[in-house]
Amino acid sequence: DKAYLLNAQVIDEGGNVSPASASFALTIDTTAPSAPSITSAADNAGTVTGTLATASRTDDTNLSVRVSLAGTSAVAGDKVALFNGASALGSAQALTATDITNGYADVATGTLANATTYAISAKVIDIAGNASAASTAFTTTVDTTAPNAPAITSAADDVGPITATLANNSRTDDTNLTVRVSLAGTGAAAGDSARLFDGGTAIGTLTALTATDISNGYVEIASGTLTEAAHVLTARITDDVGNSSAASASFTVTVDTTAPTAPVIASAADDAGSITGTLASGALTDDTALTVRVSLTGTGAAAGDSVRLYDGTTALGTALTLTSTEISAGFKDIPTGTLTNATTYALNARITDL
């Protein structure tokens, strides 16, 4: 390799030599730059963005790859080119003085294909066309396929006197439900995440899926605090690179923390012995199993709610479910169960909603 300063002269057949031409400078350079290195790649697409390390997955189909120029001897005007194996990616990028000062260049890959693993390498090509050896490969897998939609199968009410597994369209007094989301058929993997939505608004917290969740085929997610209202819940799965599934079918639950208004005991029916009839409060009776009429007027009770009799705070008989007919009639007749002789009872009634 050497620098040359060339000129030319014309010599005629008589041996006369012309003056030398203007000089033409030429440098012979057959020495390639040293190999660069790829330090990272930037994912700028989708909901999960950031700096990728080698062997990462991404949903970004046009990565920005950072190529370190340290030790390459590259100068402004040289170029950096990316490759997938032996195939060129994107376009070779000319290095600027700023790149040289920074010690790196950020180079776009061009469009990458889904469901493909790339072994990306970089070469520095100097102005003379000498190409460095390829850098060590930086691998990344492009994944733009979202998981399939999950399904909400149930919700757990574990608050108040009535606890149960809730089906769709249930009512509850639990303001922080545990919602079971089925992962069957979603293609979800450990490290993906699940989230609940109320209408279009995210609720609760983003829940990372564990290997146990995947093995079980479901994940249980806390809804966070729900207001007293109807809530249309859905769930979505987001994979580790940010691809989100469609929403599950909706699961509707109505939160109701308002107790019914206290009912009124209108009367009790004595139908035992020689004297029968309707008893008023304070009466004596020889009937040890009274039928008590409970007025539902103004209570806000609905079909499916239950009503029960008490002696003070001690429950009597069994809780009975209110029917639509009883709601229409405005009362419920309830047996006390067996009462004890020579005992005064202070009867009251309570309504418990669904």
PDB file of N, CA and C in Angstrom, residues 159-252:
ATOM      1  N   VAL A 159     -66.366 -12.261  49.797  1.00  0.00           N
ATOM      2  CA  VAL A 159     -66.673 -11.198  50.758  1.00  0.00           C
ATOM      3  C   VAL A 159     -68.133 -11.300  51.188  1.00  0.00           C
ATOM      4  N   GLY A 160     -68.403 -11.005  52.458  1.00  0.00           N
ATOM      5  CA  GLY A 160     -69.779 -10.945  52.944  1.00  0.00           C
ATOM      6  C   GLY A 160     -70.336 -12.297  53.311  1.00  0.00           C
ATOM      7  N   PRO A 161     -71.624 -12.347  53.665  1.00  0.00           N
ATOM      8  CA  PRO A 161     -72.223 -13.602  54.132  1.00  0.00           C
ATOM      9  C   PRO A 161     -72.453 -14.612  53.017  1.00  0.00           C
ATOM     10  N   ILE A 162     -72.549 -14.124  51.778  1.00  0.00           N
ATOM     11  CA  ILE A 162     -72.744 -15.040  50.650  1.00  0.00           C
ATOM     12  C   ILE A 162     -71.492 -15.025  49.803  1.00  0.00           C
ATOM     13  N   THR A 163     -70.762 -16.119  49.791  1.00  0.00           N
ATOM     14  CA  THR A 163     -69.569 -16.252  48.959  1.00  0.00           C
ATOM     15  C   THR A 163     -69.798 -17.390  47.978  1.00  0.00           C
ATOM     16  N   ALA A 164     -69.217 -17.230  46.793  1.00  0.00           N
ATOM     17  CA  ALA A 164     -69.487 -18.239  45.767  1.00  0.00           C
ATOM     18  C   ALA A 164     -68.625 -17.960  44.550  1.00  0.00           C
ATOM     19  N   THR A 165     -68.625 -18.928  43.640  1.00  0.00           N
ATOM     20  CA  THR A 165     -68.054 -18.722  42.313  1.00  0.00           C
ATOM     21  C   THR A 165     -69.136 -18.118  41.431  1.00  0.00           C
ATOM     22  N   LEU A 166     -68.842 -16.976  40.861  1.00  0.00           N
ATOM     23  CA  LEU A 166     -69.826 -16.251  40.078  1.00  0.00           C
ATOM     24  C   LEU A 166     -69.756 -16.642  38.607  1.00  0.00           C
ATOM     25  N   ALA A 167     -70.928 -16.781  38.006  1.00  0.00           N
ATOM     26  CA  ALA A 167     -71.019 -16.966  36.563  1.00  0.00           C
ATOM     27  C   ALA A 167     -71.254 -15.615  35.906  1.00  0.00           C
ATOM     28  N   ASN A 168     -71.230 -15.601  34.592  1.00  0.00           N
ATOM     29  CA  ASN A 168     -71.523 -14.385  33.842  1.00  0.00           C
ATOM     30  C   ASN A 168     -72.912 -13.851  34.228  1.00  0.00           C
ATOM     31  N   ASN A 169     -73.024 -12.530  34.294  1.00  0.00           N
ATOM     32  CA  ASN A 169     -74.279 -11.831  34.615  1.00  0.00           C
ATOM     33  C   ASN A 169     -74.716 -12.008  36.070  1.00  0.00           C
ATOM     34  N   SER A 170     -73.765 -12.233  36.966  1.00  0.00           N
ATOM     35  CA  SER A 170     -74.074 -12.365  38.395  1.00  0.00           C
ATOM     36  C   SER A 170     -74.017 -11.012  39.090  1.00  0.00           C
ATOM     37  N   ARG A 171     -74.567 -10.999  40.324  1.00  0.00           N
ATOM     38  CA  ARG A 171     -74.461  -9.855  41.206  1.00  0.00           C
ATOM     39  C   ARG A 171     -73.570 -10.238  42.389  1.00  0.00           C
ATOM     40  N   THR A 172     -72.881  -9.237  42.943  1.00  0.00           N
ATOM     41  CA  THR A 172     -71.944  -9.519  44.023  1.00  0.00           C
ATOM     42  C   THR A 172     -71.780  -8.300  44.912  1.00  0.00           C
ATOM     43  N   ASP A 173     -71.410  -8.564  46.187  1.00  0.00           N
ATOM     44  CA  ASP A 173     -71.048  -7.465  47.078  1.00  0.00           C
ATOM     45  C   ASP A 173     -69.532  -7.379  47.262  1.00  0.00           C
ATOM     46  N   ASP A 174     -68.803  -8.157  46.476  1.00  0.00           N
ATOM     47  CA  ASP A 174     -67.338  -8.161  46.540  1.00  0.00           C
ATOM     48  C   ASP A 174     -66.819  -7.100  45.569  1.00  0.00           C
ATOM     49  N   THR A 175     -66.121  -6.121  46.093  1.00  0.00           N
ATOM     50  CA  THR A 175     -65.639  -5.018  45.247  1.00  0.00           C
ATOM     51  C   THR A 175     -64.231  -5.255  44.702  1.00  0.00           C
ATOM     52  N   ASN A 176     -63.658  -6.411  44.992  1.00  0.00           N
ATOM     53  CA  ASN A 176     -62.349  -6.760  44.421  1.00  0.00           C
ATOM     54  C   ASN A 176     -62.372  -8.246  44.094  1.00  0.00           C
ATOM     55  N   LEU A 177     -62.888  -8.562  42.930  1.00  0.00           N
ATOM     56  CA  LEU A 177     -63.093  -9.951  42.538  1.00  0.00           C
ATOM     57  C   LEU A 177     -61.791 -10.603  42.093  1.00  0.00           C
ATOM     58  N   THR A 178     -61.728 -11.915  42.274  1.00  0.00           N
ATOM     59  CA  THR A 178     -60.655 -12.711  41.694  1.00  0.00           C
ATOM     60  C   THR A 178     -61.223 -13.370  40.442  1.00  0.00           C
ATOM     61  N   VAL A 179     -60.703 -12.968  39.298  1.00  0.00           N
ATOM     62  CA  VAL A 179     -61.258 -13.387  38.008  1.00  0.00           C
ATOM     63  C   VAL A 179     -60.378 -14.481  37.417  1.00  0.00           C
ATOM     64  N   ARG A 180     -61.008 -15.592  37.030  1.00  0.00           N
ATOM     65  CA  ARG A 180     -60.260 -16.697  36.424  1.00  0.00           C
ATOM     66  C   ARG A 180     -60.277 -16.553  34.902  1.00  0.00           C
ATOM     67  N   VAL A 181     -59.080 -16.477  34.329  1.00  0.00           N
ATOM     68  CA  VAL A 181     -58.920 -16.313  32.880  1.00  0.00           C
ATOM     69  C   VAL A 181     -58.336 -17.593  32.309  1.00  0.00           C
ATOM     70  N   SER A 182     -59.082 -18.241  31.435  1.00  0.00           N
ATOM     71  CA  SER A 182     -58.604 -19.466  30.801  1.00  0.00           C
ATOM     72  C   SER A 182     -57.584 -19.134  29.713  1.00  0.00           C
ATOM     73  N   LEU A 183     -56.476 -19.879  29.708  1.00  0.00           N
ATOM     74  CA  LEU A 183     -55.415 -19.690  28.712  1.00  0.00           C
ATOM     75  C   LEU A 183     -55.490 -20.730  27.602  1.00  0.00           C
ATOM     76  N   ALA A 184     -56.485 -21.616  27.674  1.00  0.00           N
ATOM     77  CA  ALA A 184     -56.586 -22.708  26.699  1.00  0.00           C
ATOM     78  C   ALA A 184     -56.677 -22.152  25.279  1.00  0.00           C
ATOM     79  N   GLY A 185     -55.806 -22.642  24.411  1.00  0.00           N
ATOM     80  CA  GLY A 185     -55.850 -22.260  23.006  1.00  0.00           C
ATOM     81  C   GLY A 185     -55.277 -20.900  22.683  1.00  0.00           C
ATOM     82  N   THR A 186     -54.712 -20.208  23.683  1.00  0.00           N
ATOM     83  CA  THR A 186     -54.197 -18.855  23.428  1.00  0.00           C
ATOM     84  C   THR A 186     -52.796 -18.871  22.833  1.00  0.00           C
ATOM     85  N   GLY A 187     -52.049 -19.962  23.083  1.00  0.00           N
ATOM     86  CA  GLY A 187     -50.645 -19.985  22.688  1.00  0.00           C
ATOM     87  C   GLY A 187     -49.763 -19.204  23.639  1.00  0.00           C
ATOM     88  N   ALA A 188     -50.297 -18.810  24.788  1.00  0.00           N
ATOM     89  CA  ALA A 188     -49.525 -18.041  25.767  1.00  0.00           C
ATOM     90  C   ALA A 188     -48.389 -18.881  26.338  1.00  0.00           C
ATOM     91  N   ALA A 189     -47.323 -18.183  26.737  1.00  0.00           N
ATOM     92  CA  ALA A 189     -46.150 -18.835  27.320  1.00  0.00           C
ATOM     93  C   ALA A 189     -45.744 -18.087  28.582  1.00  0.00           C
ATOM     94  N   ALA A 190     -44.973 -18.768  29.428  1.00  0.00           N
ATOM     95  CA  ALA A 190     -44.450 -18.110  30.625  1.00  0.00           C
ATOM     96  C   ALA A 190     -43.683 -16.859  30.219  1.00  0.00           C
ATOM     97  N   GLY A 191     -43.933 -15.767  30.929  1.00  0.00           N
ATOM     98  CA  GLY A 191     -43.320 -14.486  30.588  1.00  0.00           C
ATOM     99  C   GLY A 191     -44.263 -13.571  29.840  1.00  0.00           C
ATOM    100  N   ASP A 192     -45.304 -14.133  29.212  1.00  0.00           N
ATOM    101  CA  ASP A 192     -46.363 -13.292  28.656  1.00  0.00           C
ATOM    102  C   ASP A 192     -47.152 -12.697  29.823  1.00  0.00           C
ATOM    103  N   SER A 193     -48.088 -11.821  29.531  1.00  0.00           N
ATOM    104  CA  SER A 193     -48.850 -11.187  30.605  1.00  0.00           C
ATOM    105  C   SER A 193     -50.333 -11.171  30.258  1.00  0.00           C
ATOM    106  N   ALA A 194     -51.154 -11.086  31.310  1.00  0.00           N
ATOM    107  CA  ALA A 194     -52.608 -11.015  31.159  1.00  0.00           C
ATOM    108  C   ALA A 194     -53.109  -9.780  31.894  1.00  0.00           C
ATOM    109  N   ARG A 195     -54.172  -9.192  31.342  1.00  0.00           N
ATOM    110  CA  ARG A 195     -54.737  -8.014  31.998  1.00  0.00           C
ATOM    111  C   ARG A 195     -56.233  -7.996  31.817  1.00  0.00           C
ATOM    112  N   LEU A 196     -56.921  -7.444  32.817  1.00  0.00           N
ATOM    113  CA  LEU A 196     -58.365  -7.276  32.778  1.00  0.00           C
ATOM    114  C   LEU A 196     -58.717  -5.863  32.311  1.00  0.00           C
ATOM    115  N   PHE A 197     -59.884  -5.778  31.657  1.00  0.00           N
ATOM    116  CA  PHE A 197     -60.413  -4.492  31.224  1.00  0.00           C
ATOM    117  C   PHE A 197     -61.876  -4.403  31.637  1.00  0.00           C
ATOM    118  N   ASP A 198     -62.297  -3.209  31.986  1.00  0.00           N
ATOM    119  CA  ASP A 198     -63.705  -2.926  32.276  1.00  0.00           C
ATOM    120  C   ASP A 198     -64.167  -1.996  31.166  1.00  0.00           C
ATOM    121  N   GLY A 199     -64.930  -2.543  30.203  1.00  0.00           N
ATOM    122  CA  GLY A 199     -65.166  -1.796  28.984  1.00  0.00           C
ATOM    123  C   GLY A 199     -63.835  -1.690  28.258  1.00  0.00           C
ATOM    124  N   GLY A 200     -63.393  -0.493  27.966  1.00  0.00           N
ATOM    125  CA  GLY A 200     -62.089  -0.327  27.315  1.00  0.00           C
ATOM    126  C   GLY A 200     -61.004   0.127  28.249  1.00  0.00           C
ATOM    127  N   THR A 201     -61.279   0.163  29.550  1.00  0.00           N
ATOM    128  CA  THR A 201     -60.323   0.692  30.527  1.00  0.00           C
ATOM    129  C   THR A 201     -59.621  -0.435  31.272  1.00  0.00           C
ATOM    130  N   ALA A 202     -58.291  -0.406  31.272  1.00  0.00           N
ATOM    131  CA  ALA A 202     -57.528  -1.410  32.007  1.00  0.00           C
ATOM    132  C   ALA A 202     -57.796  -1.275  33.500  1.00  0.00           C
ATOM    133  N   ILE A 203     -57.963  -2.418  34.178  1.00  0.00           N
ATOM    134  CA  ILE A 203     -58.173  -2.417  35.627  1.00  0.00           C
ATOM    135  C   ILE A 203     -57.198  -3.411  36.264  1.00  0.00           C
ATOM    136  N   GLY A 204     -57.056  -3.305  37.569  1.00  0.00           N
ATOM    137  CA  GLY A 204     -56.121  -4.196  38.260  1.00  0.00           C
ATOM    138  C   GLY A 204     -54.703  -3.917  37.802  1.00  0.00           C
ATOM    139  N   THR A 205     -53.879  -4.931  37.820  1.00  0.00           N
ATOM    140  CA  THR A 205     -52.490  -4.787  37.404  1.00  0.00           C
ATOM    141  C   THR A 205     -52.159  -5.810  36.322  1.00  0.00           C
ATOM    142  N   LEU A 206     -51.160  -5.477  35.515  1.00  0.00           N
ATOM    143  CA  LEU A 206     -50.663  -6.399  34.501  1.00  0.00           C
ATOM    144  C   LEU A 206     -50.037  -7.587  35.224  1.00  0.00           C
ATOM    145  N   THR A 207     -50.490  -8.799  34.902  1.00  0.00           N
ATOM    146  CA  THR A 207     -50.058 -10.000  35.625  1.00  0.00           C
ATOM    147  C   THR A 207     -49.191 -10.869  34.726  1.00  0.00           C
ATOM    148  N   ALA A 208     -47.938 -11.079  35.144  1.00  0.00           N
ATOM    149  CA  ALA A 208     -47.034 -11.934  34.376  1.00  0.00           C
ATOM    150  C   ALA A 208     -47.432 -13.394  34.549  1.00  0.00           C
ATOM    151  N   LEU A 209     -47.463 -14.116  33.450  1.00  0.00           N
ATOM    152  CA  LEU A 209     -47.816 -15.534  33.493  1.00  0.00           C
ATOM    153  C   LEU A 209     -46.601 -16.369  33.892  1.00  0.00           C
ATOM    154  N   THR A 210     -46.823 -17.302  34.803  1.00  0.00           N
ATOM    155  CA  THR A 210     -45.764 -18.194  35.257  1.00  0.00           C
ATOM    156  C   THR A 210     -45.893 -19.550  34.570  1.00  0.00           C
ATOM    157  N   ALA A 211     -44.868 -20.368  34.726  1.00  0.00           N
ATOM    158  CA  ALA A 211     -44.923 -21.730  34.184  1.00  0.00           C
ATOM    159  C   ALA A 211     -46.071 -22.508  34.817  1.00  0.00           C
ATOM    160  N   THR A 212     -46.348 -22.226  36.093  1.00  0.00           N
ATOM    161  CA  THR A 212     -47.477 -22.884  36.767  1.00  0.00           C
ATOM    162  C   THR A 212     -48.805 -22.484  36.142  1.00  0.00           C
ATOM    163  N   ASP A 213     -48.969 -21.205  35.840  1.00  0.00           N
ATOM    164  CA  ASP A 213     -50.190 -20.743  35.174  1.00  0.00           C
ATOM    165  C   ASP A 213     -50.381 -21.467  33.844  1.00  0.00           C
ATOM    166  N   ILE A 214     -49.303 -21.568  33.081  1.00  0.00           N
ATOM    167  CA  ILE A 214     -49.378 -22.226  31.767  1.00  0.00           C
ATOM    168  C   ILE A 214     -49.750 -23.690  31.950  1.00  0.00           C
ATOM    169  N   SER A 215     -49.149 -24.357  32.936  1.00  0.00           N
ATOM    170  CA  SER A 215     -49.453 -25.765  33.208  1.00  0.00           C
ATOM    171  C   SER A 215     -50.905 -25.933  33.660  1.00  0.00           C
ATOM    172  N   ASN A 216     -51.385 -25.010  34.511  1.00  0.00           N
ATOM    173  CA  ASN A 216     -52.768 -25.087  34.991  1.00  0.00           C
ATOM    174  C   ASN A 216     -53.784 -24.798  33.894  1.00  0.00           C
ATOM    175  N   GLY A 217     -53.372 -23.973  32.932  1.00  0.00           N
ATOM    176  CA  GLY A 217     -54.285 -23.591  31.855  1.00  0.00           C
ATOM    177  C   GLY A 217     -55.141 -22.390  32.188  1.00  0.00           C
ATOM    178  N   TYR A 218     -54.835 -21.701  33.283  1.00  0.00           N
ATOM    179  CA  TYR A 218     -55.570 -20.497  33.655  1.00  0.00           C
ATOM    180  C   TYR A 218     -54.709 -19.633  34.570  1.00  0.00           C
ATOM    181  N   VAL A 219     -55.123 -18.365  34.698  1.00  0.00           N
ATOM    182  CA  VAL A 219     -54.497 -17.466  35.654  1.00  0.00           C
ATOM    183  C   VAL A 219     -55.609 -16.725  36.382  1.00  0.00           C
ATOM    184  N   GLU A 220     -55.407 -16.466  37.665  1.00  0.00           N
ATOM    185  CA  GLU A 220     -56.397 -15.730  38.453  1.00  0.00           C
ATOM    186  C   GLU A 220     -55.862 -14.329  38.706  1.00  0.00           C
ATOM    187  N   ILE A 221     -56.703 -13.338  38.389  1.00  0.00           N
ATOM    188  CA  ILE A 221     -56.282 -11.936  38.411  1.00  0.00           C
ATOM    189  C   ILE A 221     -57.254 -11.137  39.266  1.00  0.00           C
ATOM    190  N   ALA A 222     -56.715 -10.325  40.157  1.00  0.00           N
ATOM    191  CA  ALA A 222     -57.555  -9.444  40.971  1.00  0.00           C
ATOM    192  C   ALA A 222     -58.038  -8.264  40.127  1.00  0.00           C
ATOM    193  N   SER A 223     -59.318  -7.966  40.251  1.00  0.00           N
ATOM    194  CA  SER A 223     -59.904  -6.888  39.449  1.00  0.00           C
ATOM    195  C   SER A 223     -59.466  -5.505  39.920  1.00  0.00           C
ATOM    196  N   GLY A 224     -59.013  -5.407  41.171  1.00  0.00           N
ATOM    197  CA  GLY A 224     -58.867  -4.085  41.759  1.00  0.00           C
ATOM    198  C   GLY A 224     -60.248  -3.592  42.186  1.00  0.00           C
ATOM    199  N   THR A 225     -60.299  -2.450  42.802  1.00  0.00           N
ATOM    200  CA  THR A 225     -61.548  -1.951  43.370  1.00  0.00           C
ATOM    201  C   THR A 225     -62.577  -1.631  42.289  1.00  0.00           C
ATOM    202  N   LEU A 226     -63.761  -2.240  42.419  1.00  0.00           N
ATOM    203  CA  LEU A 226     -64.871  -1.997  41.498  1.00  0.00           C
ATOM    204  C   LEU A 226     -65.934  -1.150  42.203  1.00  0.00           C
ATOM    205  N   THR A 227     -66.471  -0.208  41.485  1.00  0.00           N
ATOM    206  CA  THR A 227     -67.530   0.643  42.040  1.00  0.00           C
ATOM    207  C   THR A 227     -68.867  -0.099  42.000  1.00  0.00           C
ATOM    208  N   GLU A 228     -69.824   0.445  42.708  1.00  0.00           N
ATOM    209  CA  GLU A 228     -71.164  -0.144  42.726  1.00  0.00           C
ATOM    210  C   GLU A 228     -71.845   0.178  41.395  1.00  0.00           C
ATOM    211  N   ALA A 229     -71.816  -0.795  40.489  1.00  0.00           N
ATOM    212  CA  ALA A 229     -72.343  -0.601  39.130  1.00  0.00           C
ATOM    213  C   ALA A 229     -72.205  -1.921  38.390  1.00  0.00           C
ATOM    214  N   ALA A 230     -72.703  -1.946  37.158  1.00  0.00           N
ATOM    215  CA  ALA A 230     -72.486  -3.100  36.279  1.00  0.00           C
ATOM    216  C   ALA A 230     -71.129  -2.942  35.607  1.00  0.00           C
ATOM    217  N   HIS A 231     -70.353  -4.026  35.553  1.00  0.00           N
ATOM    218  CA  HIS A 231     -69.015  -4.004  34.966  1.00  0.00           C
ATOM    219  C   HIS A 231     -68.940  -5.072  33.875  1.00  0.00           C
ATOM    220  N   VAL A 232     -68.501  -4.652  32.693  1.00  0.00           N
ATOM    221  CA  VAL A 232     -68.360  -5.568  31.558  1.00  0.00           C
ATOM    222  C   VAL A 232     -66.866  -5.889  31.428  1.00  0.00           C
ATOM    223  N   LEU A 233     -66.487  -7.040  31.982  1.00  0.00           N
ATOM    224  CA  LEU A 233     -65.074  -7.402  32.063  1.00  0.00           C
ATOM    225  C   LEU A 233     -64.634  -8.186  30.837  1.00  0.00           C
ATOM    226  N   THR A 234     -63.421  -7.899  30.368  1.00  0.00           N
ATOM    227  CA  THR A 234     -62.767  -8.698  29.339  1.00  0.00           C
ATOM    228  C   THR A 234     -61.309  -8.890  29.747  1.00  0.00           C
ATOM    229  N   ALA A 235     -60.641  -9.811  29.072  1.00  0.00           N
ATOM    230  CA  ALA A 235     -59.223 -10.067  29.344  1.00  0.00           C
ATOM    231  C   ALA A 235     -58.459 -10.119  28.033  1.00  0.00           C
ATOM    232  N   ARG A 236     -57.199  -9.739  28.085  1.00  0.00           N
ATOM    233  CA  ARG A 236     -56.302  -9.832  26.935  1.00  0.00           C
ATOM    234  C   ARG A 236     -54.971 -10.436  27.375  1.00  0.00           C
ATOM    235  N   ILE A 237     -54.328 -11.135  26.445  1.00  0.00           N
ATOM    236  CA  ILE A 237     -52.969 -11.656  26.652  1.00  0.00           C
ATOM    237  C   ILE A 237     -52.015 -10.841  25.790  1.00  0.00           C
ATOM    238  N   THR A 238     -50.901 -10.423  26.381  1.00  0.00           N
ATOM    239  CA  THR A 238     -49.848  -9.733  25.638  1.00  0.00           C
ATOM    240  C   THR A 238     -48.578 -10.560  25.754  1.00  0.00           C
ATOM    241  N   ASP A 239     -47.975 -10.903  24.599  1.00  0.00           N
ATOM    242  CA  ASP A 239     -46.777 -11.731  24.678  1.00  0.00           C
ATOM    243  C   ASP A 239     -45.571 -10.886  25.069  1.00  0.00           C
ATOM    244  N   ASP A 240     -44.426 -11.542  25.235  1.00  0.00           N
ATOM    245  CA  ASP A 240     -43.276 -10.847  25.813  1.00  0.00           C
ATOM    246  C   ASP A 240     -42.666  -9.797  24.895  1.00  0.00           C
ATOM    247  N   VAL A 241     -43.081  -9.760  23.628  1.00  0.00           N
ATOM    248  CA  VAL A 241     -42.569  -8.723  22.734  1.00  0.00           C
ATOM    249  C   VAL A 241     -43.601  -7.635  22.463  1.00  0.00           C
ATOM    250  N   GLY A 242     -44.807  -7.773  23.055  1.00  0.00           N
ATOM    251  CA  GLY A 242     -45.784  -6.700  22.968  1.00  0.00           C
ATOM    252  C   GLY A 242     -46.964  -6.943  22.060  1.00  0.00           C
ATOM    253  N   ASN A 243     -47.079  -8.149  21.465  1.00  0.00           N
ATOM    254  CA  ASN A 243     -48.252  -8.454  20.647  1.00  0.00           C
ATOM    255  C   ASN A 243     -49.436  -8.776  21.556  1.00  0.00           C
ATOM    256  N   SER A 244     -50.549  -8.050  21.393  1.00  0.00           N
ATOM    257  CA  SER A 244     -51.717  -8.246  22.257  1.00  0.00           C
ATOM    258  C   SER A 244     -52.813  -8.992  21.524  1.00  0.00           C
ATOM    259  N   SER A 245     -53.447  -9.908  22.250  1.00  0.00           N
ATOM    260  CA  SER A 245     -54.564 -10.669  21.695  1.00  0.00           C
ATOM    261  C   SER A 245     -55.794  -9.781  21.559  1.00  0.00           C
ATOM    262  N   ALA A 246     -56.778 -10.292  20.840  1.00  0.00           N
ATOM    263  CA  ALA A 246     -58.099  -9.674  20.884  1.00  0.00           C
ATOM    264  C   ALA A 246     -58.676  -9.851  22.287  1.00  0.00           C
ATOM    265  N   ALA A 247     -59.702  -9.088  22.604  1.00  0.00           N
ATOM    266  CA  ALA A 247     -60.349  -9.199  23.910  1.00  0.00           C
ATOM    267  C   ALA A 247     -61.162 -10.483  23.990  1.00  0.00           C
ATOM    268  N   SER A 248     -61.218 -11.048  25.186  1.00  0.00           N
ATOM    269  CA  SER A 248     -62.092 -12.192  25.432  1.00  0.00           C
ATOM    270  C   SER A 248     -63.545 -11.772  25.274  1.00  0.00           C
ATOM    271  N   ALA A 249     -64.422 -12.759  25.206  1.00  0.00           N
ATOM    272  CA  ALA A 249     -65.851 -12.457  25.318  1.00  0.00           C
ATOM    273  C   ALA A 249     -66.102 -11.788  26.669  1.00  0.00           C
ATOM    274  N   SER A 250     -67.100 -10.934  26.732  1.00  0.00           N
ATOM    275  CA  SER A 250     -67.342 -10.177  27.953  1.00  0.00           C
ATOM    276  C   SER A 250     -67.951 -11.048  29.055  1.00  0.00           C
ATOM    277  N   PHE A 251     -67.629 -10.677  30.266  1.00  0.00           N
ATOM    278  CA  PHE A 251     -68.137 -11.322  31.482  1.00  0.00           C
ATOM    279  C   PHE A 251     -68.701 -10.192  32.327  1.00  0.00           C
ATOM    280  N   THR A 252     -70.021 -10.163  32.477  1.00  0.00           N
ATOM    281  CA  THR A 252     -70.671  -9.041  33.148  1.00  0.00           C
ATOM    282  C   THR A 252     -70.985  -9.386  34.597  1.00  0.00           C
TER     283      THR A 252
END
